[in-house]
mmCIF file of C-alpha atoms in Angstrom:
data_model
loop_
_atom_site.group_PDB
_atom_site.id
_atom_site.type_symbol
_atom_site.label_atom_id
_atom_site.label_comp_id
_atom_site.label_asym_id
_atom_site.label_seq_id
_atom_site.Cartn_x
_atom_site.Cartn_y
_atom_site.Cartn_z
ATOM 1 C CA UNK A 1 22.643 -1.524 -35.774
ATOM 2 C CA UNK A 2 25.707 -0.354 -37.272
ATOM 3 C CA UNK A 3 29.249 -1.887 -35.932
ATOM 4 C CA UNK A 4 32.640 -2.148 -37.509
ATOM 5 C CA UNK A 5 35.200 -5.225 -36.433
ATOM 6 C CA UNK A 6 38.757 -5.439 -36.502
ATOM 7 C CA UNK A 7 39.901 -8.965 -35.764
ATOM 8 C CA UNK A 8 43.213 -8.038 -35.675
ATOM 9 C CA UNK A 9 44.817 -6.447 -32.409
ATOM 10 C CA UNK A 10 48.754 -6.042 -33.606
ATOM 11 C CA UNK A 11 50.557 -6.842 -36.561
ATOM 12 C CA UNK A 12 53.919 -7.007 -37.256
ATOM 13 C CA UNK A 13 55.260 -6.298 -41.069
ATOM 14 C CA UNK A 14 58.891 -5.959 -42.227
ATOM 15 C CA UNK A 15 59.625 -2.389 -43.908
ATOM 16 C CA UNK A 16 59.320 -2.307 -47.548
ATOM 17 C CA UNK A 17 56.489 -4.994 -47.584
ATOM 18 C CA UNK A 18 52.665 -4.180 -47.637
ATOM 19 C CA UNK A 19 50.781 -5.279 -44.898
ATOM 20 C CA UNK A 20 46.535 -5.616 -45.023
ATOM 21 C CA UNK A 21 44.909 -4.522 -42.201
ATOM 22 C CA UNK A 22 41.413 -6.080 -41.663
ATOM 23 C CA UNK A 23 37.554 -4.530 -41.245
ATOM 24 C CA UNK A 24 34.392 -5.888 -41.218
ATOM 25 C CA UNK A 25 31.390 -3.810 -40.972
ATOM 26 C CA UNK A 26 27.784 -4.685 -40.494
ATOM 27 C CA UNK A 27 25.080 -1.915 -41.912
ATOM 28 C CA UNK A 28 21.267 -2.642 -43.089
ATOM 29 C CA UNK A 29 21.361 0.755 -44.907
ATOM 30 C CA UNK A 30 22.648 1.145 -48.759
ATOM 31 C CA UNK A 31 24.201 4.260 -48.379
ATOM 32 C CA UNK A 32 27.173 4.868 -46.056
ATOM 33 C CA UNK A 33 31.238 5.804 -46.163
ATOM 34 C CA UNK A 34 34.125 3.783 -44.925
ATOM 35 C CA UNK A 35 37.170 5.545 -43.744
ATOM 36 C CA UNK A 36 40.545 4.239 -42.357
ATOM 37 C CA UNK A 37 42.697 6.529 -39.881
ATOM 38 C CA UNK A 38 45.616 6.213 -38.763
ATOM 39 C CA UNK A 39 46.734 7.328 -35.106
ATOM 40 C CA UNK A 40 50.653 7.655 -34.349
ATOM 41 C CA UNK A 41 51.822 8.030 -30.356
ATOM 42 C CA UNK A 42 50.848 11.343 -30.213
ATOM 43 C CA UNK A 43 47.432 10.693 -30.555
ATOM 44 C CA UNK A 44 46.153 12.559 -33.514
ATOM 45 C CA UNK A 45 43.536 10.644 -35.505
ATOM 46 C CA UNK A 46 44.859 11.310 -39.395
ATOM 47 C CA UNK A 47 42.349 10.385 -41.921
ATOM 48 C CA UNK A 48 43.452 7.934 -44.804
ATOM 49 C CA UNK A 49 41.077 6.704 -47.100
ATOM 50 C CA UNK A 50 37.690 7.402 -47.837
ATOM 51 C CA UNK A 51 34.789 4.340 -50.020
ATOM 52 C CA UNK A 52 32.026 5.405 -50.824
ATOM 53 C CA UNK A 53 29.391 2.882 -50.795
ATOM 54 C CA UNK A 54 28.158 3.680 -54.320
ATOM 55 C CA UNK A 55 31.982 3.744 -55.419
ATOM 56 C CA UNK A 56 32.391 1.351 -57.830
ATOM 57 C CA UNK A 57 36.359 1.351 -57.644
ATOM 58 C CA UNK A 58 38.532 0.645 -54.654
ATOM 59 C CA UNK A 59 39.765 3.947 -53.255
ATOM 60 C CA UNK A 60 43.693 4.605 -53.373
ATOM 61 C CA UNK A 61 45.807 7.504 -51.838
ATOM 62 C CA UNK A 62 49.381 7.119 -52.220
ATOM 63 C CA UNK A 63 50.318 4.357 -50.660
ATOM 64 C CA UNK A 64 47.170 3.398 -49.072
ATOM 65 C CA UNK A 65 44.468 1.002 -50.715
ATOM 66 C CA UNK A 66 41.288 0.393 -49.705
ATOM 67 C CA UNK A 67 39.960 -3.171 -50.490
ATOM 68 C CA UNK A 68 36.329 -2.865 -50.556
ATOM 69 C CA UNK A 69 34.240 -6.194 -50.848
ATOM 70 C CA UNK A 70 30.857 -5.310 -50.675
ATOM 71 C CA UNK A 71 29.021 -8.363 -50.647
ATOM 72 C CA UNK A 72 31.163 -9.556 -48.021
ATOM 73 C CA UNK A 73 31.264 -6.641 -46.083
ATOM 74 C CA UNK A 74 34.389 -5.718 -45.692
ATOM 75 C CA UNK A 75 37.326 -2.963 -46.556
ATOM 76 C CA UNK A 76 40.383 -3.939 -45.505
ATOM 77 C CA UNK A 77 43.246 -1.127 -45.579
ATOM 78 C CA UNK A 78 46.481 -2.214 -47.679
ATOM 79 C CA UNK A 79 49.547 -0.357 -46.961
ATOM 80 C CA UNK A 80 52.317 -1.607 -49.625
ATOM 81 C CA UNK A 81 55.775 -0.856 -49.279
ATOM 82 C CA UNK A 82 55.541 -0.381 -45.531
ATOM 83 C CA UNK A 83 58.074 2.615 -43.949
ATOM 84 C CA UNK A 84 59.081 2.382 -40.130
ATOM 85 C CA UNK A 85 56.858 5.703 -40.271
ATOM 86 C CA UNK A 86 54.227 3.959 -40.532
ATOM 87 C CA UNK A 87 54.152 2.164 -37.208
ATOM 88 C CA UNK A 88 50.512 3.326 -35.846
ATOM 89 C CA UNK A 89 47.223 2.405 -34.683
ATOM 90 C CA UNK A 90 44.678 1.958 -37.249
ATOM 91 C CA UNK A 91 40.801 2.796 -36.935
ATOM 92 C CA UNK A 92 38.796 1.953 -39.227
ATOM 93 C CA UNK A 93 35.316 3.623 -39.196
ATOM 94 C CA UNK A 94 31.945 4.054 -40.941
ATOM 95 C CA UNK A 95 29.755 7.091 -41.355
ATOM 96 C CA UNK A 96 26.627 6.113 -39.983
ATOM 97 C CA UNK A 97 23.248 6.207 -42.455
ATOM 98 C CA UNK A 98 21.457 8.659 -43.993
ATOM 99 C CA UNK A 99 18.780 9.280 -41.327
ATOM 100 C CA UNK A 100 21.606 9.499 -38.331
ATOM 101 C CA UNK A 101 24.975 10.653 -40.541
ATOM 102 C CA UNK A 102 26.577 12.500 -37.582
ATOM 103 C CA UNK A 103 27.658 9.574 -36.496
ATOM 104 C CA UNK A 104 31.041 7.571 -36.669
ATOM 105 C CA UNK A 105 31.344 4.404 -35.433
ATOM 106 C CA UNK A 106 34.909 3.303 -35.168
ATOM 107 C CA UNK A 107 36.506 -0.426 -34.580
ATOM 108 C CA UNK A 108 38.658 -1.608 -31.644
ATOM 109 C CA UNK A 109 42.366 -0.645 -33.680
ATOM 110 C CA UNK A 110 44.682 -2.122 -34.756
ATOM 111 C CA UNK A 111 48.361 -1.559 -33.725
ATOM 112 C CA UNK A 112 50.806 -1.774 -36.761
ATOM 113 C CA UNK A 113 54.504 -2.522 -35.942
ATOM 114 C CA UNK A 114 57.097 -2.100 -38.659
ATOM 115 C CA UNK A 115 60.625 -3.753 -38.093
ATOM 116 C CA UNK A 116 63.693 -2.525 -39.979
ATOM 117 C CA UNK B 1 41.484 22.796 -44.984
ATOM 118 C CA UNK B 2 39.979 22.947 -41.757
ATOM 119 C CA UNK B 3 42.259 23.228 -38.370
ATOM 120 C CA UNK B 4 41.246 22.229 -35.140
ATOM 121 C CA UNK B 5 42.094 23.565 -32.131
ATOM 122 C CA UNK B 6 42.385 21.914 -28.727
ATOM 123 C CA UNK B 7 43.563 22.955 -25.144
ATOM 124 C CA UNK B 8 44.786 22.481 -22.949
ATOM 125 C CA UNK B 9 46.748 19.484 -24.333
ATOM 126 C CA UNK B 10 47.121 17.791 -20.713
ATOM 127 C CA UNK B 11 45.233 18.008 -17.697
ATOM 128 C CA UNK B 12 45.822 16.784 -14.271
ATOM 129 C CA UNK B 13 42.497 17.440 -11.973
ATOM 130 C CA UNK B 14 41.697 15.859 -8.766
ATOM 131 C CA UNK B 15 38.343 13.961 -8.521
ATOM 132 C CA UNK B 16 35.480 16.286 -7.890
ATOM 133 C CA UNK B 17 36.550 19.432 -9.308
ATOM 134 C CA UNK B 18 35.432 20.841 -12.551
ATOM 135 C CA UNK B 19 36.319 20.219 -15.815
ATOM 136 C CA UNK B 20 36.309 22.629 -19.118
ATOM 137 C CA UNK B 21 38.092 21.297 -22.679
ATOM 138 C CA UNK B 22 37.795 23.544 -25.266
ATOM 139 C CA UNK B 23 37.618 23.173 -28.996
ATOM 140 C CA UNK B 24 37.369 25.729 -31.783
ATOM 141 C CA UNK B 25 37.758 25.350 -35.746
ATOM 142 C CA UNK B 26 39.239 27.406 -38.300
ATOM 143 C CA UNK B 27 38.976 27.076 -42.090
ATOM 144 C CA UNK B 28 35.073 26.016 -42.347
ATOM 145 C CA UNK B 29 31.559 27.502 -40.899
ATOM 146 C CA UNK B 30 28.565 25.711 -39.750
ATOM 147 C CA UNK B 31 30.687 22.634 -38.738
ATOM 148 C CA UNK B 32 29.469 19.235 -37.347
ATOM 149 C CA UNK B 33 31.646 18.978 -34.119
ATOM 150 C CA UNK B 34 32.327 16.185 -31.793
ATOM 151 C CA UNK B 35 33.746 15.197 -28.778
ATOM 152 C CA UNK B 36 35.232 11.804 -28.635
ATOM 153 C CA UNK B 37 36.669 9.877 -25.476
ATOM 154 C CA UNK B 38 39.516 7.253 -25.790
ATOM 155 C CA UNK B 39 40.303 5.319 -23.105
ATOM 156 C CA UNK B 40 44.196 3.947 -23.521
ATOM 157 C CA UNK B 41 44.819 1.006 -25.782
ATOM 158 C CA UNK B 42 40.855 1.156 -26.973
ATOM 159 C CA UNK B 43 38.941 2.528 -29.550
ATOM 160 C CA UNK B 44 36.946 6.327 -29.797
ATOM 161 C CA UNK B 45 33.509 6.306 -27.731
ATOM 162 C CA UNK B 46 31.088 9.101 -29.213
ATOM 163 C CA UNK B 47 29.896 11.207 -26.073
ATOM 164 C CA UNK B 48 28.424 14.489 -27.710
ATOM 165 C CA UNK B 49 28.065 15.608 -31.215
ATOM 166 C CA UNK B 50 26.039 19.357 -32.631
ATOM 167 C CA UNK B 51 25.131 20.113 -35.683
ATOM 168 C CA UNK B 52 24.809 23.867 -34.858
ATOM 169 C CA UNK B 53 24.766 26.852 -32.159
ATOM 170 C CA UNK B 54 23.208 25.647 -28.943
ATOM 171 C CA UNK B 55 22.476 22.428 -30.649
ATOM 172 C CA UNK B 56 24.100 19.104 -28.292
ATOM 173 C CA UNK B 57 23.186 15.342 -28.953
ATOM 174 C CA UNK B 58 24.037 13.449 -26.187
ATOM 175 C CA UNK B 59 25.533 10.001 -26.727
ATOM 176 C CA UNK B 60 26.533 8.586 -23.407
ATOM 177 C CA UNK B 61 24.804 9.391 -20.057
ATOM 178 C CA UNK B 62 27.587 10.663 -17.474
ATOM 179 C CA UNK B 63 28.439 13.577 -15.836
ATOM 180 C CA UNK B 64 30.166 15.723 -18.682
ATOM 181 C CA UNK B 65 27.812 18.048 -20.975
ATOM 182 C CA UNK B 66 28.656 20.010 -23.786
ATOM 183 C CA UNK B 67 27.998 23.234 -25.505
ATOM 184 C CA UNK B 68 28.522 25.221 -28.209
ATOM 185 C CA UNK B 69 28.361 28.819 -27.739
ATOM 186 C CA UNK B 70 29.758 29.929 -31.098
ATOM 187 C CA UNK B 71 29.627 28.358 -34.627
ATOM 188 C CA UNK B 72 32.956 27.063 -34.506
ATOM 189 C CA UNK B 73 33.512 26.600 -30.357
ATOM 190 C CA UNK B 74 32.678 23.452 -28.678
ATOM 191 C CA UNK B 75 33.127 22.984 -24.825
ATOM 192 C CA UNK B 76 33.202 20.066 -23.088
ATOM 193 C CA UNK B 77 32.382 20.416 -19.219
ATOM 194 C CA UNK B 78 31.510 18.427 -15.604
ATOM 195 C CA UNK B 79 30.911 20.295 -12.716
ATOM 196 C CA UNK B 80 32.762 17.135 -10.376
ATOM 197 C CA UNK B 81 34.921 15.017 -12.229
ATOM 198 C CA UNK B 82 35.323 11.361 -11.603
ATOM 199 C CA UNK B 83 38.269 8.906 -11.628
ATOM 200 C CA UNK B 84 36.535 7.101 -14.677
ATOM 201 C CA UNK B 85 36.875 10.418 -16.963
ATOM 202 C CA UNK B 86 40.331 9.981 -17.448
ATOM 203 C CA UNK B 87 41.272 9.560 -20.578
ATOM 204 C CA UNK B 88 42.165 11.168 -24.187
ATOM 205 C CA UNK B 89 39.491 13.465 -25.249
ATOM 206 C CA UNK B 90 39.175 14.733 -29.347
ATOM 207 C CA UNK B 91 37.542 17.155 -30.875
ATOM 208 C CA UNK B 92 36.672 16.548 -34.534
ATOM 209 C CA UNK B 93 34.778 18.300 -37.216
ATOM 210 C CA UNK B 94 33.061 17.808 -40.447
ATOM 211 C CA UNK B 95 30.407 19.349 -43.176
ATOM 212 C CA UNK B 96 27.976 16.381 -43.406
ATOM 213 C CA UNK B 97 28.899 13.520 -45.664
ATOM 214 C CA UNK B 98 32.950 14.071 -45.737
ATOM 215 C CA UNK B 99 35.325 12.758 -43.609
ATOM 216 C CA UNK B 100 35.728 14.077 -39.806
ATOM 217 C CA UNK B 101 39.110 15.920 -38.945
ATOM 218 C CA UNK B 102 40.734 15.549 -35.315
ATOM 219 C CA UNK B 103 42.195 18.086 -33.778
ATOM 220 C CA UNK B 104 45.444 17.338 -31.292
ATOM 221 C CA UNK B 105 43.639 16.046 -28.234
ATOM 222 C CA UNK B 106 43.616 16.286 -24.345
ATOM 223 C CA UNK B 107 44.552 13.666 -22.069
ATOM 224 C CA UNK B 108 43.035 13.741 -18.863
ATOM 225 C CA UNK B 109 44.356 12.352 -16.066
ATOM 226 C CA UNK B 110 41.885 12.508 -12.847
ATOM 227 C CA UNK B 111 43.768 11.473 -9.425
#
């Protein structure tokens, strides 16, 4: 079965430093996507970051990096030069497999404070 | 880009009466849609998901159902609601293998 883990419940980070936020994932199928979102106190989930599981390079938007270790089965999120905007809950989630894709399984969170 | 639309975006029922949350889409046709529930402080629980007019998957037995009347319309009902319901409720969207968009959410608050 398919189930993503994050270990870490808050985090604190000071602004201007990057901060990794951790995921774990457990899948049996080669093919799948990893995605990190980010959810702010009004509640809207804002998608991130996208890795492929074919990708053979880390993903990066901006800011945001996606550490994906394969073997190990994990993709952490790295945020560097943390902004006081970025104080959030983080999901991270995985696109089920091929023969059940509608679905998105999401972790616990993780709630990202960033002092000034 | 796709938009998603939700309303209303709060909700006070008492228990037992009846519930509708609607979603609709703009920007994309023949959608994947979804309605998630997120209890506070916790993570998104899958309860319905349709990959097409008429078309509902059912995730979690309860007393809500779901329907989709129109390509881009998804409605999330119960016909008594229960205490345990409350919560925030999301639509989201996608077209297969990208990533799934959120629209603005309801919370739900049943007393």
């Amino acid at each position: 079965a398919q189930k993503i883990t994050q270990t870490q419940p808050g985090m604190f980070v000071q602004e201007k430093e990057a901060v990794t936020l951790d995921c774990t994932y457990d899948t049996s199928d080669p093919s799948y996507g990893l995605f990190w979102y980010k959810q702010p106190s009004s509640g809207e989930m804002i998608f991130l970051i996208y890795q492929g599981s074919y990708d053979q390079q880390n993903a990066t938007e901006g800011r945001y990096s996606l550490n994906f270790q394969k073997a190990r089965k994990s993709a952490n999120l790295v945020i560097s030069a943390s902004q006081l905007g970025d104080s959030a809950m983080y999901f991270c989630a995985m696109r089920g497999p091929r023969y059940n894709f509608n679905k998105f399984y999401f972790g616990s969170g993780t709630k990202l404070n960033v002092k000034p | 880009s796709q938009t998603i639309h939700q309303w209303p975006a709060t909700l006070v029922q008492p228990v037992g009466s009846p519930l509708s949350l609607e979603c609709t889409v703009e920007g994309t046709s023949n959608p994947n849609l979804y309605w998630y529930r997120q209890a506070a402080g916790r993570g998104l629980q899958l309860l319905f998901y349709s990959v097409g007019i008429g078309q509902i998957s059912s995730e979690v037995p309860q007393n809500l159902s779901a329907s989709r009347p129109q390509d881009r319309q998804f409605i999330l009902s119960s016909k008594k609601l229960l205490l345990s319901d409350s919560g925030f409720y999301l639509c989201a969207s996608d077209r297969g293998q990208e990533t799934q968009y959120f629209g603005p959410g309801t919370r739900l608050l049943v007393l």
